[in-house]
C-alpha cells in the first residue's frame, strides 16, 4: 500500500510541473505581440526544463521544473516604418514567439496533465479495490 501512496506524490509533482509549463506557454502566447517588456527589450519566448526527482528507495520519485530558459532564437523583424521603435530601415523587433509551436506545446502539456490525473485516478481505484478485498 505504501508504494501506491507514493504514486500520488509522483503524480502531484507531475501536475505541478505541467501547470508551470502551461503557465509559461500562456505567457508566451500572451506576449507574442509585446514589443517591450519591463527591461525595455522585446519579449523572448521561454521554455520550461524538467528534471527527474530521484529517491534511493524507489525507481522514481517524480519530476520538477529545474529552470525556465529564454529562447535564443532571433527576434522577428516586421516592417512598420511609422512605428516609434522602428529602426532606420523601418523594421521593428518583435518577440520570437512562434504561436504554432506554442499551441503544440500547450496541447502536449494539457495531455500530460490529463494522463497524470488519470494515473492518480487508477491508483485511487486500485486502493479502493484493495480495501474491498477485506470485506
Short mmCIF file of N, CA, C and O in Angstrom, two decimals, residues 75-134:
data_model
loop_
_atom_site.label_atom_id
_atom_site.label_comp_id
_atom_site.label_asym_id
_atom_site.label_seq_id
_atom_site.Cartn_x
_atom_site.Cartn_y
_atom_site.Cartn_z
N UNK A 75 15.01 37.45 -32.99
CA UNK A 75 13.74 38.16 -32.90
C UNK A 75 13.15 38.32 -34.30
O UNK A 75 13.86 38.38 -35.29
N UNK A 76 11.84 38.38 -34.35
CA UNK A 76 11.12 38.55 -35.62
C UNK A 76 11.19 40.03 -36.00
O UNK A 76 10.99 40.91 -35.16
N UNK A 77 11.48 40.33 -37.24
CA UNK A 77 11.55 41.72 -37.72
C UNK A 77 10.33 42.00 -38.59
O UNK A 77 10.05 41.27 -39.53
N UNK A 78 9.60 43.03 -38.23
CA UNK A 78 8.42 43.42 -39.01
C UNK A 78 8.62 44.82 -39.57
O UNK A 78 9.12 45.71 -38.88
N UNK A 79 8.19 44.99 -40.80
CA UNK A 79 8.32 46.28 -41.47
C UNK A 79 7.17 47.19 -41.05
O UNK A 79 6.02 46.95 -41.40
N UNK A 80 7.47 48.18 -40.23
CA UNK A 80 6.48 49.17 -39.76
C UNK A 80 7.18 50.53 -39.74
O UNK A 80 7.59 51.01 -38.68
N UNK A 81 7.30 51.14 -40.88
CA UNK A 81 8.12 52.36 -40.96
C UNK A 81 7.64 53.51 -40.08
O UNK A 81 8.43 54.32 -39.64
N UNK A 82 6.36 53.59 -39.77
CA UNK A 82 5.86 54.70 -38.97
C UNK A 82 5.91 54.46 -37.47
O UNK A 82 5.57 55.34 -36.69
N UNK A 83 6.33 53.28 -37.06
CA UNK A 83 6.32 52.94 -35.63
C UNK A 83 7.46 53.66 -34.89
O UNK A 83 8.56 53.79 -35.44
N UNK A 84 7.21 54.12 -33.65
CA UNK A 84 8.27 54.83 -32.91
C UNK A 84 9.51 53.97 -32.62
O UNK A 84 10.60 54.52 -32.42
N UNK A 85 9.37 52.66 -32.58
CA UNK A 85 10.52 51.80 -32.30
C UNK A 85 11.18 51.26 -33.57
O UNK A 85 12.05 50.40 -33.50
N UNK A 86 10.76 51.75 -34.72
CA UNK A 86 11.33 51.27 -35.98
C UNK A 86 12.78 51.75 -36.11
O UNK A 86 13.11 52.87 -35.69
N UNK A 87 13.61 50.90 -36.70
CA UNK A 87 15.00 51.30 -36.94
C UNK A 87 15.07 52.17 -38.21
O UNK A 87 14.03 52.49 -38.80
N UNK A 88 16.26 52.50 -38.63
CA UNK A 88 16.43 53.40 -39.79
C UNK A 88 15.83 52.81 -41.07
O UNK A 88 15.36 53.55 -41.94
N UNK A 89 15.82 51.47 -41.16
CA UNK A 89 15.26 50.83 -42.35
C UNK A 89 13.75 50.64 -42.24
O UNK A 89 13.12 50.14 -43.17
N UNK A 90 13.15 50.97 -41.09
CA UNK A 90 11.70 50.85 -40.92
C UNK A 90 11.25 49.55 -40.29
O UNK A 90 10.05 49.27 -40.24
N UNK A 91 12.18 48.76 -39.77
CA UNK A 91 11.82 47.48 -39.17
C UNK A 91 11.76 47.59 -37.65
O UNK A 91 12.56 48.29 -37.02
N UNK A 92 10.82 46.85 -37.05
CA UNK A 92 10.64 46.81 -35.60
C UNK A 92 10.95 45.40 -35.13
O UNK A 92 10.51 44.42 -35.73
N UNK A 93 11.72 45.28 -34.05
CA UNK A 93 11.99 43.97 -33.45
C UNK A 93 10.76 43.49 -32.70
O UNK A 93 10.22 44.22 -31.86
N UNK A 94 10.33 42.28 -33.01
CA UNK A 94 9.15 41.69 -32.37
C UNK A 94 9.57 40.43 -31.63
O UNK A 94 10.63 39.87 -31.90
N UNK A 95 8.75 39.96 -30.70
CA UNK A 95 9.10 38.75 -29.94
C UNK A 95 9.36 37.54 -30.85
O UNK A 95 8.82 37.45 -31.95
N UNK A 96 10.17 36.63 -30.37
CA UNK A 96 10.49 35.42 -31.13
C UNK A 96 9.53 34.28 -30.81
O UNK A 96 9.90 33.12 -30.91
N UNK A 97 8.32 34.62 -30.42
CA UNK A 97 7.31 33.61 -30.09
C UNK A 97 6.68 33.10 -31.38
O UNK A 97 6.24 33.89 -32.22
N UNK A 98 6.67 31.77 -31.53
CA UNK A 98 6.01 31.13 -32.67
C UNK A 98 4.67 30.59 -32.16
O UNK A 98 4.64 29.59 -31.44
N UNK A 99 3.55 31.22 -32.52
CA UNK A 99 2.25 30.80 -31.98
C UNK A 99 1.91 29.34 -32.28
O UNK A 99 1.28 28.67 -31.46
N UNK A 100 2.33 28.82 -33.43
CA UNK A 100 2.02 27.43 -33.77
C UNK A 100 2.77 26.49 -32.82
O UNK A 100 2.19 25.54 -32.27
N UNK A 101 4.05 26.76 -32.58
CA UNK A 101 4.81 25.94 -31.64
C UNK A 101 4.24 26.03 -30.23
O UNK A 101 4.19 25.03 -29.51
N UNK A 102 3.79 27.21 -29.86
CA UNK A 102 3.22 27.38 -28.53
C UNK A 102 1.91 26.59 -28.38
O UNK A 102 1.65 26.03 -27.32
N UNK A 103 1.11 26.56 -29.43
CA UNK A 103 -0.13 25.79 -29.37
C UNK A 103 0.16 24.30 -29.25
O UNK A 103 -0.49 23.59 -28.48
N UNK A 104 1.16 23.81 -29.99
CA UNK A 104 1.55 22.40 -29.89
C UNK A 104 2.08 22.11 -28.48
O UNK A 104 1.73 21.08 -27.87
N UNK A 105 2.87 23.02 -27.94
CA UNK A 105 3.39 22.86 -26.59
C UNK A 105 2.26 22.83 -25.57
O UNK A 105 2.26 22.05 -24.62
N UNK A 106 1.26 23.70 -25.77
CA UNK A 106 0.13 23.75 -24.85
C UNK A 106 -0.69 22.46 -24.91
O UNK A 106 -1.09 21.93 -23.86
N UNK A 107 -0.91 21.93 -26.10
CA UNK A 107 -1.66 20.67 -26.24
C UNK A 107 -0.89 19.54 -25.58
O UNK A 107 -1.47 18.71 -24.86
N UNK A 108 0.43 19.50 -25.79
CA UNK A 108 1.25 18.45 -25.17
C UNK A 108 1.21 18.54 -23.65
O UNK A 108 1.06 17.52 -22.97
N UNK A 109 1.31 19.75 -23.11
CA UNK A 109 1.25 19.91 -21.65
C UNK A 109 -0.12 19.52 -21.12
O UNK A 109 -0.22 18.88 -20.06
N UNK A 110 -1.16 19.87 -21.85
CA UNK A 110 -2.52 19.53 -21.43
C UNK A 110 -2.71 18.01 -21.40
O UNK A 110 -3.29 17.46 -20.46
N UNK A 111 -2.20 17.33 -22.43
CA UNK A 111 -2.32 15.86 -22.48
C UNK A 111 -1.51 15.22 -21.34
O UNK A 111 -1.97 14.25 -20.73
N UNK A 112 -0.34 15.74 -21.07
CA UNK A 112 0.46 15.19 -19.97
C UNK A 112 -0.25 15.38 -18.64
O UNK A 112 -0.25 14.48 -17.80
N UNK A 113 -0.85 16.54 -18.48
CA UNK A 113 -1.61 16.82 -17.26
C UNK A 113 -2.75 15.80 -17.11
O UNK A 113 -2.95 15.21 -16.04
N UNK A 114 -3.50 15.59 -18.19
CA UNK A 114 -4.62 14.65 -18.18
C UNK A 114 -4.16 13.23 -17.87
O UNK A 114 -4.82 12.50 -17.12
N UNK A 115 -3.02 12.82 -18.44
CA UNK A 115 -2.52 11.46 -18.20
C UNK A 115 -2.15 11.28 -16.73
O UNK A 115 -2.38 10.22 -16.16
N UNK A 116 -1.58 12.30 -16.12
CA UNK A 116 -1.21 12.18 -14.71
C UNK A 116 -2.44 12.14 -13.81
O UNK A 116 -2.45 11.41 -12.82
N UNK A 117 -3.46 12.89 -14.16
CA UNK A 117 -4.72 12.82 -13.40
C UNK A 117 -5.30 11.41 -13.53
O UNK A 117 -5.77 10.83 -12.54
N UNK A 118 -5.25 10.86 -14.73
CA UNK A 118 -5.77 9.51 -14.95
C UNK A 118 -4.97 8.47 -14.16
O UNK A 118 -5.55 7.55 -13.58
N UNK A 119 -3.66 8.63 -14.12
CA UNK A 119 -2.83 7.68 -13.35
C UNK A 119 -3.20 7.75 -11.87
O UNK A 119 -3.27 6.71 -11.18
N UNK A 120 -3.45 8.94 -11.38
CA UNK A 120 -3.84 9.07 -9.98
C UNK A 120 -5.23 8.48 -9.74
O UNK A 120 -5.48 7.87 -8.70
N UNK A 121 -6.13 8.62 -10.70
CA UNK A 121 -7.47 8.01 -10.56
C UNK A 121 -7.39 6.49 -10.56
O UNK A 121 -8.09 5.83 -9.80
N UNK A 122 -6.55 5.92 -11.41
CA UNK A 122 -6.38 4.46 -11.44
C UNK A 122 -5.81 3.99 -10.11
O UNK A 122 -6.25 2.97 -9.55
N UNK A 123 -4.86 4.72 -9.56
CA UNK A 123 -4.28 4.36 -8.26
C UNK A 123 -5.36 4.39 -7.18
O UNK A 123 -5.44 3.49 -6.34
N UNK A 124 -6.19 5.41 -7.21
CA UNK A 124 -7.28 5.51 -6.23
C UNK A 124 -8.22 4.31 -6.35
O UNK A 124 -8.63 3.70 -5.35
N UNK A 125 -8.57 3.93 -7.60
CA UNK A 125 -9.46 2.78 -7.81
C UNK A 125 -8.81 1.50 -7.31
O UNK A 125 -9.48 0.64 -6.71
N UNK A 126 -7.50 1.33 -7.55
CA UNK A 126 -6.80 0.14 -7.06
C UNK A 126 -6.83 0.08 -5.54
O UNK A 126 -7.02 -0.99 -4.95
N UNK A 127 -6.64 1.21 -4.90
CA UNK A 127 -6.66 1.24 -3.44
C UNK A 127 -8.06 0.90 -2.91
O UNK A 127 -8.19 0.16 -1.93
N UNK A 128 -9.09 1.40 -3.57
CA UNK A 128 -10.46 1.07 -3.14
C UNK A 128 -10.75 -0.41 -3.34
O UNK A 128 -11.40 -1.04 -2.50
N UNK A 129 -10.29 -0.98 -4.45
CA UNK A 129 -10.50 -2.42 -4.70
C UNK A 129 -9.76 -3.25 -3.65
O UNK A 129 -10.26 -4.27 -3.20
N UNK A 130 -8.57 -2.79 -3.26
CA UNK A 130 -7.81 -3.50 -2.24
C UNK A 130 -8.56 -3.47 -0.91
O UNK A 130 -8.62 -4.47 -0.20
N UNK A 131 -9.14 -2.34 -0.58
CA UNK A 131 -9.91 -2.24 0.66
C UNK A 131 -11.15 -3.12 0.60
O UNK A 131 -11.58 -3.68 1.62
N UNK A 132 -11.75 -3.26 -0.60
CA UNK A 132 -12.93 -4.12 -0.74
C UNK A 132 -12.61 -5.59 -0.53
O UNK A 132 -13.48 -6.38 -0.15
N UNK A 133 -11.36 -5.99 -0.76
CA UNK A 133 -10.97 -7.39 -0.55
C UNK A 133 -11.11 -7.79 0.91
O UNK A 133 -11.33 -8.94 1.22
N UNK A 134 -10.96 -6.84 1.79
CA UNK A 134 -11.02 -7.13 3.23
C UNK A 134 -12.43 -7.28 3.76
O UNK A 134 -12.63 -7.62 4.91
#
